[in-house]
Amino acid sequence: MKISILTLFPEMFSIFNHSIIGRAQENNIINFDIFNIRDYTLSKHKKVDDYPYGGGAGMVMAPQPIVDTIKAAKETNNAKVIFLGPRGKTFNQEVAKELSKEEGLIFLCGHYEGIDERVYKHIDMEFSLGDFILTGGEMAAIPVIDSILRLIPGVLGKEESFMEESFSDGLLEYPQYTRPHEFEGESVPDILLSGHHENIRKWRRLQSLNITKQRRSDLYKNINLTKEDKKLLGIKNK
């Protein structure tokens, strides 16, 4: 997949040169193209923002630099343009799965009080991380891009790595343990040492159901409980 990032702070994305995503680049599974929006402004002073018409606090990113940067990105990556902004649909794992199927994506990172409204006709999708404010679109783009790229075959090494993670089936993940067997007076549950894979699977499923019900009731209410789930939970079928 080719990822084009349009930003005022290209250096922030050096984070993708490390760890799993870094290795994926070395293996030519992922390719990044970073565009500095400031390089495309026609202002001799390299300005990319201006005061808002009608007054108000802060500055607004001007349309010309953004649109010209989008056009430049599309010359080598004719992909959907995604804007990280407050009007967008809340990003989640299902969206990540869908976007991971694309051959390329273009991410626009906003700043200041937002972007000129006339830029929106060049944007295909807008996503938000939630109802809180960040210092810039880069802070939102990094986790969004990471969540998409790790779903691409070959990035994690083997696809099974993400099959049972939190949110992959609408539930939070079950508890995980490793050595030592006992730590600060607490031991690993005996079921995990039993070697009985079917019982372990059922235990993990029950733990996921209970944890999701306790901590994320909003997710739990959307789960279609199977007959086995109801049996594990002690719910009688009506």
PDB file of N, CA and C in Angstrom, residues 121-224:
ATOM      1  N   LYS A 121     -14.319  19.825  -1.029  1.00  0.00           N
ATOM      2  CA  LYS A 121     -14.705  19.138  -2.263  1.00  0.00           C
ATOM      3  C   LYS A 121     -13.579  18.266  -2.809  1.00  0.00           C
ATOM      4  N   HIS A 122     -12.390  18.420  -2.267  1.00  0.00           N
ATOM      5  CA  HIS A 122     -11.248  17.590  -2.661  1.00  0.00           C
ATOM      6  C   HIS A 122     -11.020  16.445  -1.677  1.00  0.00           C
ATOM      7  N   ILE A 123     -11.866  16.358  -0.649  1.00  0.00           N
ATOM      8  CA  ILE A 123     -11.718  15.342   0.401  1.00  0.00           C
ATOM      9  C   ILE A 123     -12.787  14.272   0.234  1.00  0.00           C
ATOM     10  N   ASP A 124     -12.389  13.008   0.332  1.00  0.00           N
ATOM     11  CA  ASP A 124     -13.323  11.894   0.157  1.00  0.00           C
ATOM     12  C   ASP A 124     -13.926  11.410   1.467  1.00  0.00           C
ATOM     13  N   MET A 125     -13.118  11.436   2.526  1.00  0.00           N
ATOM     14  CA  MET A 125     -13.583  10.906   3.812  1.00  0.00           C
ATOM     15  C   MET A 125     -12.984  11.733   4.946  1.00  0.00           C
ATOM     16  N   GLU A 126     -13.757  11.884   6.020  1.00  0.00           N
ATOM     17  CA  GLU A 126     -13.255  12.586   7.203  1.00  0.00           C
ATOM     18  C   GLU A 126     -13.497  11.713   8.428  1.00  0.00           C
ATOM     19  N   PHE A 127     -12.470  11.595   9.278  1.00  0.00           N
ATOM     20  CA  PHE A 127     -12.590  10.790  10.489  1.00  0.00           C
ATOM     21  C   PHE A 127     -12.098  11.562  11.703  1.00  0.00           C
ATOM     22  N   SER A 128     -12.699  11.240  12.830  1.00  0.00           N
ATOM     23  CA  SER A 128     -12.312  11.819  14.111  1.00  0.00           C
ATOM     24  C   SER A 128     -11.950  10.686  15.053  1.00  0.00           C
ATOM     25  N   LEU A 129     -11.030  10.947  15.977  1.00  0.00           N
ATOM     26  CA  LEU A 129     -10.697   9.944  16.995  1.00  0.00           C
ATOM     27  C   LEU A 129     -11.660   9.994  18.169  1.00  0.00           C
ATOM     28  N   GLY A 130     -12.415  11.057  18.290  1.00  0.00           N
ATOM     29  CA  GLY A 130     -13.342  11.192  19.409  1.00  0.00           C
ATOM     30  C   GLY A 130     -13.587  12.642  19.745  1.00  0.00           C
ATOM     31  N   ASP A 131     -14.373  12.856  20.770  1.00  0.00           N
ATOM     32  CA  ASP A 131     -14.769  14.212  21.139  1.00  0.00           C
ATOM     33  C   ASP A 131     -13.760  14.854  22.082  1.00  0.00           C
ATOM     34  N   PHE A 132     -12.579  15.099  21.549  1.00  0.00           N
ATOM     35  CA  PHE A 132     -11.546  15.813  22.297  1.00  0.00           C
ATOM     36  C   PHE A 132     -10.659  16.526  21.286  1.00  0.00           C
ATOM     37  N   ILE A 133      -9.864  17.463  21.761  1.00  0.00           N
ATOM     38  CA  ILE A 133      -9.093  18.325  20.873  1.00  0.00           C
ATOM     39  C   ILE A 133      -7.609  17.987  20.932  1.00  0.00           C
ATOM     40  N   LEU A 134      -6.996  17.901  19.760  1.00  0.00           N
ATOM     41  CA  LEU A 134      -5.563  17.648  19.649  1.00  0.00           C
ATOM     42  C   LEU A 134      -4.866  18.892  19.099  1.00  0.00           C
ATOM     43  N   THR A 135      -3.550  18.927  19.199  1.00  0.00           N
ATOM     44  CA  THR A 135      -2.801  20.093  18.730  1.00  0.00           C
ATOM     45  C   THR A 135      -2.659  20.122  17.212  1.00  0.00           C
ATOM     46  N   GLY A 136      -2.941  19.021  16.549  1.00  0.00           N
ATOM     47  CA  GLY A 136      -2.846  18.999  15.098  1.00  0.00           C
ATOM     48  C   GLY A 136      -3.260  17.661  14.531  1.00  0.00           C
ATOM     49  N   GLY A 137      -3.523  17.629  13.229  1.00  0.00           N
ATOM     50  CA  GLY A 137      -3.971  16.407  12.583  1.00  0.00           C
ATOM     51  C   GLY A 137      -2.955  15.293  12.594  1.00  0.00           C
ATOM     52  N   GLU A 138      -1.681  15.641  12.735  1.00  0.00           N
ATOM     53  CA  GLU A 138      -0.640  14.612  12.781  1.00  0.00           C
ATOM     54  C   GLU A 138      -0.856  13.650  13.938  1.00  0.00           C
ATOM     55  N   MET A 139      -1.279  14.209  15.079  1.00  0.00           N
ATOM     56  CA  MET A 139      -1.499  13.387  16.274  1.00  0.00           C
ATOM     57  C   MET A 139      -2.599  12.362  16.059  1.00  0.00           C
ATOM     58  N   ALA A 140      -3.572  12.697  15.204  1.00  0.00           N
ATOM     59  CA  ALA A 140      -4.649  11.761  14.891  1.00  0.00           C
ATOM     60  C   ALA A 140      -4.252  10.811  13.779  1.00  0.00           C
ATOM     61  N   ALA A 141      -3.481  11.319  12.824  1.00  0.00           N
ATOM     62  CA  ALA A 141      -3.120  10.505  11.656  1.00  0.00           C
ATOM     63  C   ALA A 141      -2.247   9.321  12.030  1.00  0.00           C
ATOM     64  N   ILE A 142      -1.343   9.512  12.980  1.00  0.00           N
ATOM     65  CA  ILE A 142      -0.396   8.440  13.326  1.00  0.00           C
ATOM     66  C   ILE A 142      -1.100   7.169  13.798  1.00  0.00           C
ATOM     67  N   PRO A 143      -2.006   7.220  14.786  1.00  0.00           N
ATOM     68  CA  PRO A 143      -2.671   5.976  15.189  1.00  0.00           C
ATOM     69  C   PRO A 143      -3.610   5.422  14.126  1.00  0.00           C
ATOM     70  N   VAL A 144      -4.244   6.300  13.356  1.00  0.00           N
ATOM     71  CA  VAL A 144      -5.143   5.833  12.300  1.00  0.00           C
ATOM     72  C   VAL A 144      -4.350   5.056  11.247  1.00  0.00           C
ATOM     73  N   ILE A 145      -3.249   5.625  10.794  1.00  0.00           N
ATOM     74  CA  ILE A 145      -2.425   4.962   9.783  1.00  0.00           C
ATOM     75  C   ILE A 145      -1.865   3.644  10.313  1.00  0.00           C
ATOM     76  N   ASP A 146      -1.389   3.659  11.543  1.00  0.00           N
ATOM     77  CA  ASP A 146      -0.826   2.446  12.138  1.00  0.00           C
ATOM     78  C   ASP A 146      -1.876   1.336  12.209  1.00  0.00           C
ATOM     79  N   SER A 147      -3.090   1.678  12.621  1.00  0.00           N
ATOM     80  CA  SER A 147      -4.142   0.666  12.771  1.00  0.00           C
ATOM     81  C   SER A 147      -4.533   0.055  11.437  1.00  0.00           C
ATOM     82  N   ILE A 148      -4.424   0.842  10.361  1.00  0.00           N
ATOM     83  CA  ILE A 148      -4.735   0.340   9.021  1.00  0.00           C
ATOM     84  C   ILE A 148      -3.617  -0.554   8.500  1.00  0.00           C
ATOM     85  N   LEU A 149      -2.384  -0.084   8.614  1.00  0.00           N
ATOM     86  CA  LEU A 149      -1.252  -0.793   8.015  1.00  0.00           C
ATOM     87  C   LEU A 149      -0.993  -2.142   8.651  1.00  0.00           C
ATOM     88  N   ARG A 150      -1.251  -2.271   9.952  1.00  0.00           N
ATOM     89  CA  ARG A 150      -0.968  -3.547  10.615  1.00  0.00           C
ATOM     90  C   ARG A 150      -1.927  -4.653  10.164  1.00  0.00           C
ATOM     91  N   LEU A 151      -3.004  -4.283   9.460  1.00  0.00           N
ATOM     92  CA  LEU A 151      -3.964  -5.265   8.964  1.00  0.00           C
ATOM     93  C   LEU A 151      -3.612  -5.764   7.558  1.00  0.00           C
ATOM     94  N   ILE A 152      -2.611  -5.160   6.939  1.00  0.00           N
ATOM     95  CA  ILE A 152      -2.198  -5.572   5.598  1.00  0.00           C
ATOM     96  C   ILE A 152      -1.402  -6.868   5.701  1.00  0.00           C
ATOM     97  N   PRO A 153      -1.744  -7.861   4.889  1.00  0.00           N
ATOM     98  CA  PRO A 153      -1.034  -9.153   4.950  1.00  0.00           C
ATOM     99  C   PRO A 153       0.476  -8.985   4.820  1.00  0.00           C
ATOM    100  N   GLY A 154       1.199  -9.632   5.730  1.00  0.00           N
ATOM    101  CA  GLY A 154       2.651  -9.586   5.709  1.00  0.00           C
ATOM    102  C   GLY A 154       3.262  -8.580   6.646  1.00  0.00           C
ATOM    103  N   VAL A 155       2.461  -7.599   7.093  1.00  0.00           N
ATOM    104  CA  VAL A 155       3.010  -6.560   7.968  1.00  0.00           C
ATOM    105  C   VAL A 155       3.342  -7.119   9.342  1.00  0.00           C
ATOM    106  N   LEU A 156       2.469  -7.935   9.903  1.00  0.00           N
ATOM    107  CA  LEU A 156       2.696  -8.493  11.234  1.00  0.00           C
ATOM    108  C   LEU A 156       3.461  -9.813  11.200  1.00  0.00           C
ATOM    109  N   GLY A 157       3.806 -10.276  10.024  1.00  0.00           N
ATOM    110  CA  GLY A 157       4.532 -11.534   9.940  1.00  0.00           C
ATOM    111  C   GLY A 157       3.612 -12.693   9.640  1.00  0.00           C
ATOM    112  N   LYS A 158       2.555 -12.826  10.409  1.00  0.00           N
ATOM    113  CA  LYS A 158       1.533 -13.826  10.116  1.00  0.00           C
ATOM    114  C   LYS A 158       0.186 -13.246  10.501  1.00  0.00           C
ATOM    115  N   GLU A 159      -0.807 -13.463   9.665  1.00  0.00           N
ATOM    116  CA  GLU A 159      -2.116 -12.829   9.822  1.00  0.00           C
ATOM    117  C   GLU A 159      -2.803 -13.226  11.121  1.00  0.00           C
ATOM    118  N   GLU A 160      -2.429 -14.374  11.679  1.00  0.00           N
ATOM    119  CA  GLU A 160      -3.067 -14.809  12.921  1.00  0.00           C
ATOM    120  C   GLU A 160      -2.787 -13.849  14.075  1.00  0.00           C
ATOM    121  N   SER A 161      -1.762 -13.025  13.928  1.00  0.00           N
ATOM    122  CA  SER A 161      -1.349 -12.148  15.020  1.00  0.00           C
ATOM    123  C   SER A 161      -2.455 -11.196  15.463  1.00  0.00           C
ATOM    124  N   PHE A 162      -3.357 -10.831  14.546  1.00  0.00           N
ATOM    125  CA  PHE A 162      -4.397  -9.888  14.938  1.00  0.00           C
ATOM    126  C   PHE A 162      -5.795 -10.515  14.957  1.00  0.00           C
ATOM    127  N   MET A 163      -5.881 -11.830  14.781  1.00  0.00           N
ATOM    128  CA  MET A 163      -7.189 -12.455  14.688  1.00  0.00           C
ATOM    129  C   MET A 163      -7.983 -12.395  15.985  1.00  0.00           C
ATOM    130  N   GLU A 164      -7.310 -12.408  17.158  1.00  0.00           N
ATOM    131  CA  GLU A 164      -8.018 -12.457  18.428  1.00  0.00           C
ATOM    132  C   GLU A 164      -7.755 -11.223  19.285  1.00  0.00           C
ATOM    133  N   GLU A 165      -7.408 -10.110  18.659  1.00  0.00           N
ATOM    134  CA  GLU A 165      -7.137  -8.895  19.415  1.00  0.00           C
ATOM    135  C   GLU A 165      -8.427  -8.192  19.796  1.00  0.00           C
ATOM    136  N   SER A 166      -8.315  -7.225  20.707  1.00  0.00           N
ATOM    137  CA  SER A 166      -9.473  -6.437  21.090  1.00  0.00           C
ATOM    138  C   SER A 166     -10.108  -5.803  19.861  1.00  0.00           C
ATOM    139  N   PHE A 167     -11.441  -5.802  19.841  1.00  0.00           N
ATOM    140  CA  PHE A 167     -12.267  -5.191  18.796  1.00  0.00           C
ATOM    141  C   PHE A 167     -12.344  -6.014  17.522  1.00  0.00           C
ATOM    142  N   SER A 168     -11.498  -7.044  17.358  1.00  0.00           N
ATOM    143  CA  SER A 168     -11.514  -7.800  16.106  1.00  0.00           C
ATOM    144  C   SER A 168     -12.847  -8.513  15.913  1.00  0.00           C
ATOM    145  N   ASP A 169     -13.513  -8.895  17.007  1.00  0.00           N
ATOM    146  CA  ASP A 169     -14.834  -9.514  16.906  1.00  0.00           C
ATOM    147  C   ASP A 169     -15.861  -8.742  17.719  1.00  0.00           C
ATOM    148  N   GLY A 170     -15.578  -7.481  18.012  1.00  0.00           N
ATOM    149  CA  GLY A 170     -16.506  -6.649  18.771  1.00  0.00           C
ATOM    150  C   GLY A 170     -16.329  -6.732  20.268  1.00  0.00           C
ATOM    151  N   LEU A 171     -15.403  -7.575  20.733  1.00  0.00           N
ATOM    152  CA  LEU A 171     -15.163  -7.751  22.161  1.00  0.00           C
ATOM    153  C   LEU A 171     -13.770  -7.272  22.542  1.00  0.00           C
ATOM    154  N   LEU A 172     -13.596  -6.949  23.818  1.00  0.00           N
ATOM    155  CA  LEU A 172     -12.262  -6.668  24.334  1.00  0.00           C
ATOM    156  C   LEU A 172     -11.523  -7.991  24.509  1.00  0.00           C
ATOM    157  N   GLU A 173     -10.214  -7.929  24.465  1.00  0.00           N
ATOM    158  CA  GLU A 173      -9.423  -9.153  24.516  1.00  0.00           C
ATOM    159  C   GLU A 173      -9.412  -9.767  25.913  1.00  0.00           C
ATOM    160  N   TYR A 174      -9.288 -11.071  25.961  1.00  0.00           N
ATOM    161  CA  TYR A 174      -9.197 -11.820  27.212  1.00  0.00           C
ATOM    162  C   TYR A 174      -7.852 -11.551  27.887  1.00  0.00           C
ATOM    163  N   PRO A 175      -7.721 -11.856  29.191  1.00  0.00           N
ATOM    164  CA  PRO A 175      -6.456 -11.638  29.906  1.00  0.00           C
ATOM    165  C   PRO A 175      -5.334 -12.506  29.352  1.00  0.00           C
ATOM    166  N   GLN A 176      -4.119 -11.958  29.336  1.00  0.00           N
ATOM    167  CA  GLN A 176      -2.945 -12.682  28.867  1.00  0.00           C
ATOM    168  C   GLN A 176      -1.946 -12.839  30.016  1.00  0.00           C
ATOM    169  N   TYR A 177      -1.234 -13.964  30.017  1.00  0.00           N
ATOM    170  CA  TYR A 177      -0.233 -14.245  31.044  1.00  0.00           C
ATOM    171  C   TYR A 177       1.032 -14.808  30.405  1.00  0.00           C
ATOM    172  N   THR A 178       2.156 -14.597  31.065  1.00  0.00           N
ATOM    173  CA  THR A 178       3.408 -15.218  30.652  1.00  0.00           C
ATOM    174  C   THR A 178       4.212 -15.551  31.915  1.00  0.00           C
ATOM    175  N   ARG A 179       5.423 -16.030  31.781  1.00  0.00           N
ATOM    176  CA  ARG A 179       6.251 -16.370  32.938  1.00  0.00           C
ATOM    177  C   ARG A 179       6.648 -15.116  33.709  1.00  0.00           C
ATOM    178  N   PRO A 180       6.797 -15.254  35.024  1.00  0.00           N
ATOM    179  CA  PRO A 180       6.773 -16.471  35.848  1.00  0.00           C
ATOM    180  C   PRO A 180       5.339 -16.910  36.178  1.00  0.00           C
ATOM    181  N   HIS A 181       5.219 -18.150  36.629  1.00  0.00           N
ATOM    182  CA  HIS A 181       3.909 -18.697  36.982  1.00  0.00           C
ATOM    183  C   HIS A 181       3.273 -17.909  38.125  1.00  0.00           C
ATOM    184  N   GLU A 182       4.109 -17.499  39.087  1.00  0.00           N
ATOM    185  CA  GLU A 182       3.593 -16.719  40.219  1.00  0.00           C
ATOM    186  C   GLU A 182       4.345 -15.399  40.310  1.00  0.00           C
ATOM    187  N   PHE A 183       3.587 -14.311  40.497  1.00  0.00           N
ATOM    188  CA  PHE A 183       4.189 -12.980  40.611  1.00  0.00           C
ATOM    189  C   PHE A 183       3.412 -12.176  41.640  1.00  0.00           C
ATOM    190  N   GLU A 184       4.140 -11.712  42.668  1.00  0.00           N
ATOM    191  CA  GLU A 184       3.550 -10.924  43.766  1.00  0.00           C
ATOM    192  C   GLU A 184       2.330 -11.623  44.367  1.00  0.00           C
ATOM    193  N   GLY A 185       2.459 -12.924  44.518  1.00  0.00           N
ATOM    194  CA  GLY A 185       1.412 -13.708  45.174  1.00  0.00           C
ATOM    195  C   GLY A 185       0.255 -14.096  44.286  1.00  0.00           C
ATOM    196  N   GLU A 186       0.293 -13.738  43.021  1.00  0.00           N
ATOM    197  CA  GLU A 186      -0.789 -14.072  42.101  1.00  0.00           C
ATOM    198  C   GLU A 186      -0.290 -15.071  41.065  1.00  0.00           C
ATOM    199  N   SER A 187      -1.049 -16.161  40.895  1.00  0.00           N
ATOM    200  CA  SER A 187      -0.654 -17.228  39.969  1.00  0.00           C
ATOM    201  C   SER A 187      -1.445 -17.165  38.672  1.00  0.00           C
ATOM    202  N   VAL A 188      -0.874 -17.761  37.643  1.00  0.00           N
ATOM    203  CA  VAL A 188      -1.561 -17.895  36.366  1.00  0.00           C
ATOM    204  C   VAL A 188      -2.749 -18.840  36.567  1.00  0.00           C
ATOM    205  N   PRO A 189      -3.929 -18.544  36.012  1.00  0.00           N
ATOM    206  CA  PRO A 189      -5.089 -19.440  36.148  1.00  0.00           C
ATOM    207  C   PRO A 189      -4.768 -20.864  35.702  1.00  0.00           C
ATOM    208  N   ASP A 190      -5.200 -21.831  36.496  1.00  0.00           N
ATOM    209  CA  ASP A 190      -4.883 -23.242  36.225  1.00  0.00           C
ATOM    210  C   ASP A 190      -5.340 -23.689  34.843  1.00  0.00           C
ATOM    211  N   ILE A 191      -6.460 -23.149  34.355  1.00  0.00           N
ATOM    212  CA  ILE A 191      -7.002 -23.572  33.069  1.00  0.00           C
ATOM    213  C   ILE A 191      -5.994 -23.380  31.945  1.00  0.00           C
ATOM    214  N   LEU A 192      -5.167 -22.333  32.055  1.00  0.00           N
ATOM    215  CA  LEU A 192      -4.196 -22.041  31.003  1.00  0.00           C
ATOM    216  C   LEU A 192      -3.018 -23.000  31.025  1.00  0.00           C
ATOM    217  N   LEU A 193      -2.882 -23.749  32.101  1.00  0.00           N
ATOM    218  CA  LEU A 193      -1.808 -24.736  32.222  1.00  0.00           C
ATOM    219  C   LEU A 193      -2.299 -26.147  31.955  1.00  0.00           C
ATOM    220  N   SER A 194      -3.602 -26.283  31.683  1.00  0.00           N
ATOM    221  CA  SER A 194      -4.212 -27.609  31.567  1.00  0.00           C
ATOM    222  C   SER A 194      -3.859 -28.328  30.269  1.00  0.00           C
ATOM    223  N   GLY A 195      -3.534 -27.559  29.217  1.00  0.00           N
ATOM    224  CA  GLY A 195      -3.268 -28.178  27.921  1.00  0.00           C
ATOM    225  C   GLY A 195      -4.541 -28.561  27.171  1.00  0.00           C
ATOM    226  N   HIS A 196      -5.709 -28.284  27.756  1.00  0.00           N
ATOM    227  CA  HIS A 196      -6.999 -28.606  27.134  1.00  0.00           C
ATOM    228  C   HIS A 196      -7.436 -27.402  26.310  1.00  0.00           C
ATOM    229  N   HIS A 197      -7.172 -27.448  25.014  1.00  0.00           N
ATOM    230  CA  HIS A 197      -7.367 -26.280  24.164  1.00  0.00           C
ATOM    231  C   HIS A 197      -8.826 -25.825  24.077  1.00  0.00           C
ATOM    232  N   GLU A 198      -9.755 -26.748  24.082  1.00  0.00           N
ATOM    233  CA  GLU A 198     -11.169 -26.371  23.987  1.00  0.00           C
ATOM    234  C   GLU A 198     -11.624 -25.658  25.257  1.00  0.00           C
ATOM    235  N   ASN A 199     -11.206 -26.154  26.407  1.00  0.00           N
ATOM    236  CA  ASN A 199     -11.562 -25.488  27.660  1.00  0.00           C
ATOM    237  C   ASN A 199     -10.913 -24.115  27.769  1.00  0.00           C
ATOM    238  N   ILE A 200      -9.688 -24.013  27.263  1.00  0.00           N
ATOM    239  CA  ILE A 200      -8.997 -22.720  27.269  1.00  0.00           C
ATOM    240  C   ILE A 200      -9.733 -21.735  26.375  1.00  0.00           C
ATOM    241  N   ARG A 201     -10.169 -22.207  25.199  1.00  0.00           N
ATOM    242  CA  ARG A 201     -10.918 -21.335  24.285  1.00  0.00           C
ATOM    243  C   ARG A 201     -12.192 -20.811  24.931  1.00  0.00           C
ATOM    244  N   LYS A 202     -12.931 -21.705  25.603  1.00  0.00           N
ATOM    245  CA  LYS A 202     -14.173 -21.295  26.260  1.00  0.00           C
ATOM    246  C   LYS A 202     -13.894 -20.325  27.396  1.00  0.00           C
ATOM    247  N   TRP A 203     -12.838 -20.563  28.159  1.00  0.00           N
ATOM    248  CA  TRP A 203     -12.471 -19.661  29.256  1.00  0.00           C
ATOM    249  C   TRP A 203     -12.147 -18.273  28.716  1.00  0.00           C
ATOM    250  N   ARG A 204     -11.372 -18.230  27.661  1.00  0.00           N
ATOM    251  CA  ARG A 204     -11.001 -16.946  27.069  1.00  0.00           C
ATOM    252  C   ARG A 204     -12.231 -16.206  26.534  1.00  0.00           C
ATOM    253  N   ARG A 205     -13.135 -16.955  25.920  1.00  0.00           N
ATOM    254  CA  ARG A 205     -14.357 -16.330  25.400  1.00  0.00           C
ATOM    255  C   ARG A 205     -15.177 -15.730  26.542  1.00  0.00           C
ATOM    256  N   LEU A 206     -15.311 -16.471  27.622  1.00  0.00           N
ATOM    257  CA  LEU A 206     -16.065 -15.974  28.768  1.00  0.00           C
ATOM    258  C   LEU A 206     -15.409 -14.737  29.367  1.00  0.00           C
ATOM    259  N   GLN A 207     -14.095 -14.756  29.466  1.00  0.00           N
ATOM    260  CA  GLN A 207     -13.384 -13.589  30.003  1.00  0.00           C
ATOM    261  C   GLN A 207     -13.605 -12.370  29.114  1.00  0.00           C
ATOM    262  N   SER A 208     -13.545 -12.547  27.812  1.00  0.00           N
ATOM    263  CA  SER A 208     -13.773 -11.438  26.886  1.00  0.00           C
ATOM    264  C   SER A 208     -15.178 -10.874  27.035  1.00  0.00           C
ATOM    265  N   LEU A 209     -16.151 -11.760  27.156  1.00  0.00           N
ATOM    266  CA  LEU A 209     -17.535 -11.326  27.322  1.00  0.00           C
ATOM    267  C   LEU A 209     -17.705 -10.528  28.614  1.00  0.00           C
ATOM    268  N   ASN A 210     -17.166 -11.052  29.713  1.00  0.00           N
ATOM    269  CA  ASN A 210     -17.323 -10.381  31.006  1.00  0.00           C
ATOM    270  C   ASN A 210     -16.591  -9.040  31.059  1.00  0.00           C
ATOM    271  N   ILE A 211     -15.364  -9.008  30.516  1.00  0.00           N
ATOM    272  CA  ILE A 211     -14.592  -7.762  30.532  1.00  0.00           C
ATOM    273  C   ILE A 211     -15.282  -6.697  29.695  1.00  0.00           C
ATOM    274  N   THR A 212     -15.797  -7.098  28.531  1.00  0.00           N
ATOM    275  CA  THR A 212     -16.487  -6.138  27.670  1.00  0.00           C
ATOM    276  C   THR A 212     -17.756  -5.627  28.339  1.00  0.00           C
ATOM    277  N   LYS A 213     -18.488  -6.517  28.989  1.00  0.00           N
ATOM    278  CA  LYS A 213     -19.721  -6.121  29.671  1.00  0.00           C
ATOM    279  C   LYS A 213     -19.432  -5.139  30.803  1.00  0.00           C
ATOM    280  N   GLN A 214     -18.343  -5.372  31.523  1.00  0.00           N
ATOM    281  CA  GLN A 214     -17.995  -4.524  32.661  1.00  0.00           C
ATOM    282  C   GLN A 214     -17.420  -3.177  32.245  1.00  0.00           C
ATOM    283  N   ARG A 215     -16.592  -3.179  31.199  1.00  0.00           N
ATOM    284  CA  ARG A 215     -15.832  -1.972  30.867  1.00  0.00           C
ATOM    285  C   ARG A 215     -16.333  -1.217  29.649  1.00  0.00           C
ATOM    286  N   ARG A 216     -17.011  -1.925  28.736  1.00  0.00           N
ATOM    287  CA  ARG A 216     -17.496  -1.259  27.526  1.00  0.00           C
ATOM    288  C   ARG A 216     -18.914  -1.754  27.231  1.00  0.00           C
ATOM    289  N   SER A 217     -19.858  -1.298  28.037  1.00  0.00           N
ATOM    290  CA  SER A 217     -21.239  -1.734  27.851  1.00  0.00           C
ATOM    291  C   SER A 217     -21.779  -1.323  26.483  1.00  0.00           C
ATOM    292  N   ASP A 218     -21.214  -0.247  25.914  1.00  0.00           N
ATOM    293  CA  ASP A 218     -21.658   0.203  24.592  1.00  0.00           C
ATOM    294  C   ASP A 218     -21.322  -0.832  23.523  1.00  0.00           C
ATOM    295  N   LEU A 219     -20.183  -1.515  23.681  1.00  0.00           N
ATOM    296  CA  LEU A 219     -19.823  -2.571  22.744  1.00  0.00           C
ATOM    297  C   LEU A 219     -20.634  -3.841  23.023  1.00  0.00           C
ATOM    298  N   TYR A 220     -20.784  -4.142  24.292  1.00  0.00           N
ATOM    299  CA  TYR A 220     -21.435  -5.389  24.685  1.00  0.00           C
ATOM    300  C   TYR A 220     -22.875  -5.460  24.181  1.00  0.00           C
ATOM    301  N   LYS A 221     -23.593  -4.339  24.217  1.00  0.00           N
ATOM    302  CA  LYS A 221     -25.003  -4.362  23.824  1.00  0.00           C
ATOM    303  C   LYS A 221     -25.187  -4.643  22.333  1.00  0.00           C
ATOM    304  N   ASN A 222     -24.121  -4.515  21.560  1.00  0.00           N
ATOM    305  CA  ASN A 222     -24.211  -4.785  20.124  1.00  0.00           C
ATOM    306  C   ASN A 222     -23.757  -6.190  19.753  1.00  0.00           C
ATOM    307  N   ILE A 223     -23.371  -6.973  20.761  1.00  0.00           N
ATOM    308  CA  ILE A 223     -22.922  -8.343  20.509  1.00  0.00           C
ATOM    309  C   ILE A 223     -24.117  -9.277  20.367  1.00  0.00           C
ATOM    310  N   ASN A 224     -24.125 -10.062  19.308  1.00  0.00           N
ATOM    311  CA  ASN A 224     -25.153 -11.094  19.146  1.00  0.00           C
ATOM    312  C   ASN A 224     -24.646 -12.367  19.827  1.00  0.00           C
TER     313      ASN A 224
END
